[in-house]
C-alpha cells in the first residue's frame, strides 16, 4: 500500500511551493489491489479533480485513477495541478508516463477527427443534389407539360432548386459534431507538466517545447 501526503510539507517527492496549497493538503492512497483514493485533509483552499467533462469538481474523499488530474487549492489557474500518477515517480522531472497518457488521448482524437472528416465528406456530396434533382424535374416537366405551359415548368424547377439549395446549406453549416469534438479534447491535449496546450509538432516530437517534459 502507498500512502502519500500531498502539500507544501507533504511526503510527495515533487516540490510544491504554491502559497495557496496547505502544508498537509490532501492524501493519496494506492491499495495493494491498485485502488486509488484521494482525500482532502481539511485544506484551506480545497481539493479538486478535473472530471471527464473537464469540469472542476471539489471533493472530500473520492476514488480516482492513476491519470486523474488533481487541482490543489482554488478554482482558478492559481491552483497546483498534477496527474495522480506523479506520486509514483522517483524523479520529479520525469513526466514520461503522463506524456504517454496524453499521447494516447491524442491518438484517439486523431482517429475521431478522421471519422468526422469522412462523415463530412459524405455530407458534402449533398451539395450536388439540387442540381441533379432540378435536372430530373426539369426534364420530366419539359417532356410532359403541354407546349404552352412549359414556361411554368421552368419556374417550378427554379423555385424548387433554390429552396432545396437553401435547406441543404443550412444542414451542412450545422457542424455540432466538430464543436463537440473540440470541446471534448481542447483541455485534454495539454502538457502534463506545465499545462501548455500541445501542438501537433510537439506531439510528433513527443516533447513539450516550453518545459521539455517528454515521452
Ligand atoms: Zn510543458
PDB file of N, CA, C and O and ligand atoms in Angstrom, residues 191-196 198 208-213, ligand 1:
ATOM      1  N   UNK A 191       0.236  19.766 -21.936  1.00  0.00           N
ATOM      2  CA  UNK A 191       1.443  19.221 -21.329  1.00  0.00           C
ATOM      3  C   UNK A 191       1.146  18.783 -19.883  1.00  0.00           C
ATOM      4  O   UNK A 191       0.576  19.556 -19.110  1.00  0.00           O
ATOM      5  N   UNK A 192       1.513  17.564 -19.511  1.00  0.00           N
ATOM      6  CA  UNK A 192       1.236  17.082 -18.155  1.00  0.00           C
ATOM      7  C   UNK A 192       2.052  17.820 -17.097  1.00  0.00           C
ATOM      8  O   UNK A 192       1.733  17.771 -15.917  1.00  0.00           O
ATOM      9  N   UNK A 193       3.085  18.536 -17.529  1.00  0.00           N
ATOM     10  CA  UNK A 193       3.944  19.231 -16.569  1.00  0.00           C
ATOM     11  C   UNK A 193       3.525  20.691 -16.423  1.00  0.00           C
ATOM     12  O   UNK A 193       3.270  21.160 -15.332  1.00  0.00           O
ATOM     13  N   UNK A 194       3.431  21.432 -17.541  1.00  0.00           N
ATOM     14  CA  UNK A 194       3.195  22.876 -17.436  1.00  0.00           C
ATOM     15  C   UNK A 194       1.812  23.284 -17.941  1.00  0.00           C
ATOM     16  O   UNK A 194       1.481  24.466 -17.949  1.00  0.00           O
ATOM     17  N   UNK A 195       0.998  22.310 -18.384  1.00  0.00           N
ATOM     18  CA  UNK A 195      -0.386  22.555 -18.823  1.00  0.00           C
ATOM     19  C   UNK A 195      -0.499  23.391 -20.091  1.00  0.00           C
ATOM     20  O   UNK A 195      -1.584  23.871 -20.421  1.00  0.00           O
ATOM     21  N   UNK A 196       0.592  23.577 -20.798  1.00  0.00           N
ATOM     22  CA  UNK A 196       0.519  24.309 -22.072  1.00  0.00           C
ATOM     23  C   UNK A 196      -0.185  23.424 -23.101  1.00  0.00           C
ATOM     24  O   UNK A 196       0.116  22.243 -23.189  1.00  0.00           O
ATOM     25  N   UNK A 198      -0.603  21.436 -26.289  1.00  0.00           N
ATOM     26  CA  UNK A 198       0.479  20.915 -27.127  1.00  0.00           C
ATOM     27  C   UNK A 198       0.109  21.023 -28.604  1.00  0.00           C
ATOM     28  O   UNK A 198      -1.034  20.785 -28.982  1.00  0.00           O
ATOM     29  N   UNK A 208       7.298  18.623 -24.872  1.00  0.00           N
ATOM     30  CA  UNK A 208       6.796  19.982 -24.711  1.00  0.00           C
ATOM     31  C   UNK A 208       7.971  20.937 -24.898  1.00  0.00           C
ATOM     32  O   UNK A 208       8.996  20.801 -24.224  1.00  0.00           O
ATOM     33  N   UNK A 209       7.824  21.917 -25.804  1.00  0.00           N
ATOM     34  CA  UNK A 209       8.970  22.780 -26.069  1.00  0.00           C
ATOM     35  C   UNK A 209       9.128  23.848 -24.988  1.00  0.00           C
ATOM     36  O   UNK A 209      10.153  24.507 -24.890  1.00  0.00           O
ATOM     37  N   UNK A 210       8.094  24.017 -24.145  1.00  0.00           N
ATOM     38  CA  UNK A 210       8.199  25.046 -23.107  1.00  0.00           C
ATOM     39  C   UNK A 210       8.957  24.515 -21.882  1.00  0.00           C
ATOM     40  O   UNK A 210       9.876  25.159 -21.392  1.00  0.00           O
ATOM     41  N   UNK A 211       8.556  23.325 -21.405  1.00  0.00           N
ATOM     42  CA  UNK A 211       9.159  22.817 -20.157  1.00  0.00           C
ATOM     43  C   UNK A 211      10.019  21.575 -20.386  1.00  0.00           C
ATOM     44  O   UNK A 211      10.589  21.059 -19.439  1.00  0.00           O
ATOM     45  N   UNK A 212      10.077  21.103 -21.618  1.00  0.00           N
ATOM     46  CA  UNK A 212      10.921  19.957 -22.003  1.00  0.00           C
ATOM     47  C   UNK A 212      10.416  18.610 -21.474  1.00  0.00           C
ATOM     48  O   UNK A 212      11.109  17.603 -21.578  1.00  0.00           O
ATOM     49  N   UNK A 213       9.238  18.572 -20.862  1.00  0.00           N
ATOM     50  CA  UNK A 213       8.690  17.268 -20.470  1.00  0.00           C
ATOM     51  C   UNK A 213       8.518  16.437 -21.742  1.00  0.00           C
ATOM     52  O   UNK A 213       8.176  16.960 -22.797  1.00  0.00           O
TER      53      UNK A 213
HETATM   54 ZN1  LIG B   1       5.292  21.577 -20.688  1.00  0.00          ZN
END
